[in-house]
XYZ file of N, CA and C in Angstrom:
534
model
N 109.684 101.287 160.340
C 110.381 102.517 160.644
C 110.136 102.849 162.113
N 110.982 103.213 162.702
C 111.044 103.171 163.624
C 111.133 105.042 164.495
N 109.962 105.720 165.440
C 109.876 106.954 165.431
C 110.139 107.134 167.045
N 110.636 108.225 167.440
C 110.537 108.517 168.947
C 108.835 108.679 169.149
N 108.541 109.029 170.112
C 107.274 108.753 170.498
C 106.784 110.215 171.165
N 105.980 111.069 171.174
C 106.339 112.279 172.073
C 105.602 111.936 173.550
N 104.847 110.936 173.847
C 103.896 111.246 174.659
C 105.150 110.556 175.874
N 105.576 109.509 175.756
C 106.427 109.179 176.799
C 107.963 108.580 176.890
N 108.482 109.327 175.155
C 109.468 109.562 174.842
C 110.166 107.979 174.721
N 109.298 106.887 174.155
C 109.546 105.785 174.151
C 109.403 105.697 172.368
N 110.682 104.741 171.746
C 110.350 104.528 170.287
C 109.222 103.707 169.874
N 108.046 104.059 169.002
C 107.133 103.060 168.576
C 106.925 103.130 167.248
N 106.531 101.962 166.583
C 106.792 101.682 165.120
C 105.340 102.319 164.497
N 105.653 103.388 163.347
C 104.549 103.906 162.563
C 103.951 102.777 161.766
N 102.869 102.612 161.592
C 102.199 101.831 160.939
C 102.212 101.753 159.438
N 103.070 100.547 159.216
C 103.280 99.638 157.991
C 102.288 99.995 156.752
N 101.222 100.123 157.434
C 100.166 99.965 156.296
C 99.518 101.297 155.626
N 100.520 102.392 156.213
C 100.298 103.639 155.742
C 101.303 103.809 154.829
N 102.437 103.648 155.119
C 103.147 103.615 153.717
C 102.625 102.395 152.320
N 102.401 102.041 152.518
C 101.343 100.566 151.904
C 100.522 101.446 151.039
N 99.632 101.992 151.496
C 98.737 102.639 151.142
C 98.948 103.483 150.388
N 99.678 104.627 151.058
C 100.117 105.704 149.999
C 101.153 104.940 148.835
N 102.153 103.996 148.922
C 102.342 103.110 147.636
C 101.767 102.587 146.272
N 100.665 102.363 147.035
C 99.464 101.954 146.393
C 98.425 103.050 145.457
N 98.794 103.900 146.017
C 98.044 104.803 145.468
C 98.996 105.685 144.390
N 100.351 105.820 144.775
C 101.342 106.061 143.592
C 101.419 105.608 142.603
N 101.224 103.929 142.727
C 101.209 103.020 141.380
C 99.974 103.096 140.914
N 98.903 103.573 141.388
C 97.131 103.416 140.306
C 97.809 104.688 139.675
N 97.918 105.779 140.492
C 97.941 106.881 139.369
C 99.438 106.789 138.466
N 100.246 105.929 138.584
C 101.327 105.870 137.571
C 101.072 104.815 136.337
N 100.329 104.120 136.894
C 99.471 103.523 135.897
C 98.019 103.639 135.432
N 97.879 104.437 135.670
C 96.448 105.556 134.884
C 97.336 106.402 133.499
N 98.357 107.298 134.266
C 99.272 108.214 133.653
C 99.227 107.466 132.445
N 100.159 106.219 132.424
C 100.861 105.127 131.656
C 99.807 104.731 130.686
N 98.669 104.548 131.503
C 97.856 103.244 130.193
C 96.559 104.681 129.699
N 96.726 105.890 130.177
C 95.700 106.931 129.109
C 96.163 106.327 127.907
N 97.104 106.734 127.224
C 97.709 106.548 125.310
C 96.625 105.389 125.106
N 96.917 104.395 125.796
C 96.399 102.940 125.068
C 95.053 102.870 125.355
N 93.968 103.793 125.736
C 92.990 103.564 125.919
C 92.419 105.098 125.238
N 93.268 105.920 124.399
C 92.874 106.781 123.533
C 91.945 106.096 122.481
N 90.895 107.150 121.851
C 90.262 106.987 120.895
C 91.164 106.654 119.500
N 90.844 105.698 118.906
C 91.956 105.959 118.081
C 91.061 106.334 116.128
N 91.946 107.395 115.351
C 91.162 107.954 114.739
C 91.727 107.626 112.994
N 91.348 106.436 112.622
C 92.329 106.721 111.628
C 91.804 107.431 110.258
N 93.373 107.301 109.456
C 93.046 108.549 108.487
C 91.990 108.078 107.134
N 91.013 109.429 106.706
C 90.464 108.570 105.224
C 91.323 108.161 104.641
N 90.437 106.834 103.650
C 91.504 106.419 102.485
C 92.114 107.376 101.869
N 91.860 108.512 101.446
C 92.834 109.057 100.104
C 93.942 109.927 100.954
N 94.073 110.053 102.341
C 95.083 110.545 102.835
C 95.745 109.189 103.165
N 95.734 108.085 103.791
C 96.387 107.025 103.905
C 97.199 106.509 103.194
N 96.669 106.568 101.578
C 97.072 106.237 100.374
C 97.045 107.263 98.983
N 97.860 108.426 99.256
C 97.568 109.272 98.519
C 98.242 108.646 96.785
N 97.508 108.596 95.934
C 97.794 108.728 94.814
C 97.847 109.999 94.238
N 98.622 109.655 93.163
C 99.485 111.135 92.544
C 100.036 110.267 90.737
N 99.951 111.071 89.725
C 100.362 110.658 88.616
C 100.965 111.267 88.409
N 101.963 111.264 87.472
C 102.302 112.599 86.205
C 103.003 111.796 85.004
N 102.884 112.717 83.482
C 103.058 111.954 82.608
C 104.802 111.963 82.033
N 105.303 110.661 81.645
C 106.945 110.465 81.474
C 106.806 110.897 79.761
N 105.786 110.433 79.588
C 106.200 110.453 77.546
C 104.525 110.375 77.091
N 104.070 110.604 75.982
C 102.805 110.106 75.990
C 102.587 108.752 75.768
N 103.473 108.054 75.789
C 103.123 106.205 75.973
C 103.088 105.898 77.424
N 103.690 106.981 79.022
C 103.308 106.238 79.797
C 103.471 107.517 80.685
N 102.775 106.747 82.071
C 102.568 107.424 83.348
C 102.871 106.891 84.471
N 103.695 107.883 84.976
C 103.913 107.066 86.612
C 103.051 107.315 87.494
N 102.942 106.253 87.729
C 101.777 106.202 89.053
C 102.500 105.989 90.212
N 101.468 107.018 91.469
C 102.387 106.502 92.692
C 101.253 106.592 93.944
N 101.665 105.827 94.566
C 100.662 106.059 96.301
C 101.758 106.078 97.235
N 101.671 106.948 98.175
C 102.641 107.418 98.850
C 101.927 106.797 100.656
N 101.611 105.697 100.689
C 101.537 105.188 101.563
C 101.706 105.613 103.279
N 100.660 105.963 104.112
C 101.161 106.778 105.404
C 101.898 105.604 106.452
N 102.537 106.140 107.318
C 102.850 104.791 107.900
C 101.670 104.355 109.229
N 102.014 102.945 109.405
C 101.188 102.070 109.609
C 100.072 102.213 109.154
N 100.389 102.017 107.690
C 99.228 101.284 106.883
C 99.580 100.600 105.722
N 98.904 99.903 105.076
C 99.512 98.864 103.868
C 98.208 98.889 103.271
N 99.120 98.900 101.509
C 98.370 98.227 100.276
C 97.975 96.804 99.899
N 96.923 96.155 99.512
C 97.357 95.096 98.818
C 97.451 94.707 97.208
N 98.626 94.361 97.269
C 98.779 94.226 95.752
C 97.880 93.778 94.864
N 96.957 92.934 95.325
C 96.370 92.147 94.151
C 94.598 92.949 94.244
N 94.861 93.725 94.917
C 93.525 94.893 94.901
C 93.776 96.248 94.295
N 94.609 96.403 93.190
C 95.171 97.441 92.645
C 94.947 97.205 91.140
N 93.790 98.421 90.858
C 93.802 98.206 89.438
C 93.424 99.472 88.980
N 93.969 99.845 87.425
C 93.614 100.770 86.787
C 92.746 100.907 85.648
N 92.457 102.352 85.700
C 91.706 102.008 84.092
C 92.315 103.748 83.512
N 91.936 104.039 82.258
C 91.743 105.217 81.849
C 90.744 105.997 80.864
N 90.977 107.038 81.096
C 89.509 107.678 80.197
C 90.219 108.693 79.197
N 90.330 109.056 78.319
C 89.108 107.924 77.165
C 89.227 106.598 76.830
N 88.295 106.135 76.932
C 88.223 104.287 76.779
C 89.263 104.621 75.405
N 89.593 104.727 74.697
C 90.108 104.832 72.991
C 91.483 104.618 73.580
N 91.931 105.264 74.738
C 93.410 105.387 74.774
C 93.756 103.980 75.550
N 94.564 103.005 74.927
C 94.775 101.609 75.865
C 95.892 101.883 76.568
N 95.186 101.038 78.084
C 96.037 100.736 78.897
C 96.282 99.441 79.612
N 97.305 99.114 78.723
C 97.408 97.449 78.795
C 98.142 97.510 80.822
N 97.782 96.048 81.099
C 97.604 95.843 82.678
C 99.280 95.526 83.101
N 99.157 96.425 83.855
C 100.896 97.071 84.048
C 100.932 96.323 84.982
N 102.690 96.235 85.021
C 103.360 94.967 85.763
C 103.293 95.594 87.359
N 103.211 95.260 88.212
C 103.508 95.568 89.503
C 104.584 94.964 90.227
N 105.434 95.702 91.125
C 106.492 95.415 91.803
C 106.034 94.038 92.803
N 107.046 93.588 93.071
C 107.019 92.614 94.056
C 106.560 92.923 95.381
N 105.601 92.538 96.290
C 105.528 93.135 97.691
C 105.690 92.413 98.595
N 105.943 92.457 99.670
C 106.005 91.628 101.120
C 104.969 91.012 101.164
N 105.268 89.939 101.604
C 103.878 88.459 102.035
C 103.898 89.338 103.636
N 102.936 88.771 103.560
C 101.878 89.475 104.633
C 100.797 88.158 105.093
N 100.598 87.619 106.106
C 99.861 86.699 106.516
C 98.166 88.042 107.121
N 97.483 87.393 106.188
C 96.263 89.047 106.992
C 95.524 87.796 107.338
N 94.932 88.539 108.455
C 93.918 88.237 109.655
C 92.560 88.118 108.518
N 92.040 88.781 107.431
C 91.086 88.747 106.988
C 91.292 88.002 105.425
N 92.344 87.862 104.806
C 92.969 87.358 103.409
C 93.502 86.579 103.349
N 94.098 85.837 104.432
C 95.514 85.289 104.181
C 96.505 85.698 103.757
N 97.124 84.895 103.597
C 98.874 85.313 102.767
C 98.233 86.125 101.189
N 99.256 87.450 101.796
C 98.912 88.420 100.683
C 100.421 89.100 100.449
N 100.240 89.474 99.300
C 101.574 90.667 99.157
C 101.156 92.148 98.953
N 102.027 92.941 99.922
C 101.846 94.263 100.509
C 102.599 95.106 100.466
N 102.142 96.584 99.898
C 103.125 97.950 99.835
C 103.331 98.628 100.916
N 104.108 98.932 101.341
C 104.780 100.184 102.460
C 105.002 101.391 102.026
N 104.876 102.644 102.968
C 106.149 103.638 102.209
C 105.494 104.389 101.289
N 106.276 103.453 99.906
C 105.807 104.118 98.711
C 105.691 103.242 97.500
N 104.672 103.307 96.571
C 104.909 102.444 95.240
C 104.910 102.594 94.568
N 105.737 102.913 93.217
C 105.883 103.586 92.196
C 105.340 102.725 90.984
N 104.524 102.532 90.126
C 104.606 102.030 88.872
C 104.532 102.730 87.495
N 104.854 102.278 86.771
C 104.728 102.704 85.091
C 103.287 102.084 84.528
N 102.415 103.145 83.777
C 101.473 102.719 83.188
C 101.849 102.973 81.628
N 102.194 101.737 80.583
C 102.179 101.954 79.695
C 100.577 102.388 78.818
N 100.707 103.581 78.303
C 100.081 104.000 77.309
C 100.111 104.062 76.133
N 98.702 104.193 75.261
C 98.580 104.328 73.964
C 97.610 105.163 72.975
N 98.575 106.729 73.359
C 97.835 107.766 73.587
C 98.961 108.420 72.608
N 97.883 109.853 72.363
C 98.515 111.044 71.413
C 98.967 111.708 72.568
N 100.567 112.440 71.218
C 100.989 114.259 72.260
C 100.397 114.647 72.636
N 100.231 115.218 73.637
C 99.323 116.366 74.177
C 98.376 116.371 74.188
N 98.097 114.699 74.622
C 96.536 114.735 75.222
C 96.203 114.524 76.597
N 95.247 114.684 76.834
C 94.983 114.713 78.676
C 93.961 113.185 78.946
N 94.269 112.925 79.892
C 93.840 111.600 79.546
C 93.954 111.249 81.946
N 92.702 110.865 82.085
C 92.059 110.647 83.019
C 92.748 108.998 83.772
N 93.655 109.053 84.580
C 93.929 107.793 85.661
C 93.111 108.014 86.714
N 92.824 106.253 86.659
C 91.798 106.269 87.762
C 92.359 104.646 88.646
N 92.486 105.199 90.088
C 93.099 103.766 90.579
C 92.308 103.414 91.621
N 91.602 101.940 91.704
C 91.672 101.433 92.479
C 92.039 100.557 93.364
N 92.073 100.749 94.485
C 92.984 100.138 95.783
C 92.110 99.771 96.895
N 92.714 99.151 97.906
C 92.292 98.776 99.261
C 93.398 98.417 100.086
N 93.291 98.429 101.243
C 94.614 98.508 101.989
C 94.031 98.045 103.471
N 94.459 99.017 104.556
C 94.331 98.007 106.034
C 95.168 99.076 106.645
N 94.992 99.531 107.774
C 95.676 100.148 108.971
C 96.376 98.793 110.008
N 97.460 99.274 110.336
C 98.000 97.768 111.026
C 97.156 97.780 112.507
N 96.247 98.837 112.879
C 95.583 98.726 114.146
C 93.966 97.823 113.410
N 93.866 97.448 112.894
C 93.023 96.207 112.891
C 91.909 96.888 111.470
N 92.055 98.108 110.512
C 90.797 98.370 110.042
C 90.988 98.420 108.890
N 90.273 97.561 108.243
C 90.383 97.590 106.571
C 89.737 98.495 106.027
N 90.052 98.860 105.148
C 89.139 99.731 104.182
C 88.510 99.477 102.768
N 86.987 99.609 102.577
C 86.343 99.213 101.238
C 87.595 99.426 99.835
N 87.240 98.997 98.985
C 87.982 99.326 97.617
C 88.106 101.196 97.655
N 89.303 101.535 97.560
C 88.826 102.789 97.211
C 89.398 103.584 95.204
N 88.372 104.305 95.294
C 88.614 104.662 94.107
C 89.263 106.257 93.864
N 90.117 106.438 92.992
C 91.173 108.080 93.219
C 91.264 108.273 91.592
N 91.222 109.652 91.342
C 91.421 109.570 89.497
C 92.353 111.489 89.693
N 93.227 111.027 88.507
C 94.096 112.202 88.292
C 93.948 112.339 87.230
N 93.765 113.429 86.557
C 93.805 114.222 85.550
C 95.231 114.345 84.650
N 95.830 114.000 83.511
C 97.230 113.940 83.217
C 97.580 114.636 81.608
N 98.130 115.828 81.780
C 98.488 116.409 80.514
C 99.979 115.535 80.077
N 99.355 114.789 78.702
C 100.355 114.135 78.398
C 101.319 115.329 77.524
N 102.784 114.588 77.185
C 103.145 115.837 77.139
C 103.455 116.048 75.472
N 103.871 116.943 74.992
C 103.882 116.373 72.818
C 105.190 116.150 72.822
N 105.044 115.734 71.605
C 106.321 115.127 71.097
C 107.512 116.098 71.552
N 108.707 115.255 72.406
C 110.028 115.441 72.474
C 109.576 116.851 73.785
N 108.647 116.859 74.762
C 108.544 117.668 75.555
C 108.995 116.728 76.609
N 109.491 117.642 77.922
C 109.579 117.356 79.311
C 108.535 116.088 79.744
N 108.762 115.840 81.065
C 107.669 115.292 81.747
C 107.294 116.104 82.481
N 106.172 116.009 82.410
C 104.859 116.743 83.738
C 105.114 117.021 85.248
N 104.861 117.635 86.123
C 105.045 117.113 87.288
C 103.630 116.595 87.931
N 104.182 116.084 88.755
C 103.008 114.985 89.710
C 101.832 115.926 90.132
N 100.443 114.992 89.726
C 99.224 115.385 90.157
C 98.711 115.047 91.186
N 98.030 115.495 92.229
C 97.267 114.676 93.557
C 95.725 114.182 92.673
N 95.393 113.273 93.067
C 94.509 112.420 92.978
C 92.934 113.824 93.972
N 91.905 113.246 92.977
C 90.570 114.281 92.997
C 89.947 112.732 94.195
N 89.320 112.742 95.204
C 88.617 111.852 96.196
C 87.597 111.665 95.440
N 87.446 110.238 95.002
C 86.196 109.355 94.617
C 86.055 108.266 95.209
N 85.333 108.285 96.503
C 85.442 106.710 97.230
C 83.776 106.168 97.542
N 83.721 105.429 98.157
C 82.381 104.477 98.419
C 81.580 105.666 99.140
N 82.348 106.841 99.933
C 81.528 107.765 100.754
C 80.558 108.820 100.167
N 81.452 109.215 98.339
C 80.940 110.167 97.881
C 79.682 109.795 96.893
């Protein structure tokens, strides 16, 4: 760039390396700005908010079960199991939906829930009895963190003969912490 000069009114060139500089110093702090996010703490959520389970009862032979999955995070299918209380009432081992193969960093090729997963637990239970689901799961945040088995139990007023269905229960927190 080229400046008049005041001292003897001759043009002389401002020095290159001051605009350089201040350049230089635009791009650290535009890339400070830029890369804070990716160098945030990152905080993820407990299991039973990640994977909230929830029941409610369809008939007294069965219950829908559901985990309402947060995003970026995943179930794995073959770490999903139930039981119920009272031992007396059977609950034969319910079919599960198909899930996405998933190549995991810690499992291998696995199949995986998103979203949401709905299943049917067939039961073999009286009207209007209340009867204790209890699910366990394990899953994975897609930022790298697995989580122990966790365990969730809902409480379920089945409903009597030729009644409505229930509406959906949230799951009481029973995990490896408590």
């Amino acid at each position: 760039m080229v400046c008049p000069s005041i001292s003897n009114g001759s043009p002389r060139k401002l020095p290159v390396r001051l605009f350089k500089g201040k350049a230089r110093a635009a791009l650290v702090v535009l890339a400070l700005l830029i890369g804070i996010p990716a160098f945030a703490q990152v905080n993820p959520l407990p299991p039973e908010k990640a994977f909230r389970f929830s029941a409610r009862a369809l008939s007294p032979q069965a219950v829908e079960a559901r985990f309402a999955i947060a995003d970026g995070y995943y179930l794995y299918r073959d770490k999903i199991h139930f039981a119920v209380e009272p031992p007396e009432v059977g609950l034969p081992v319910p079919a599960l939906p198909a899930g996405k193969i998933k190549v995991d960093e810690f499992f291998g090729k696995m199949e995986t829930y998103r979203g949401s997963l709905v299943i049917s637990l067939p039961l073999q239970a009286s009207p209007g009895q209340r009867v204790v689901i209890q699910a366990e799961s394990q899953g994975c945040a897609d930022i790298g963190i697995c989580y122990p088995p966790n365990i969730q139990r809902v409480t379920v007023a089945l409903p009597a003969a030729g009644a409505l269905a229930g509406p959906a229960v949230e799951a009481t927190k029973k995990n490896w912490l408590d």
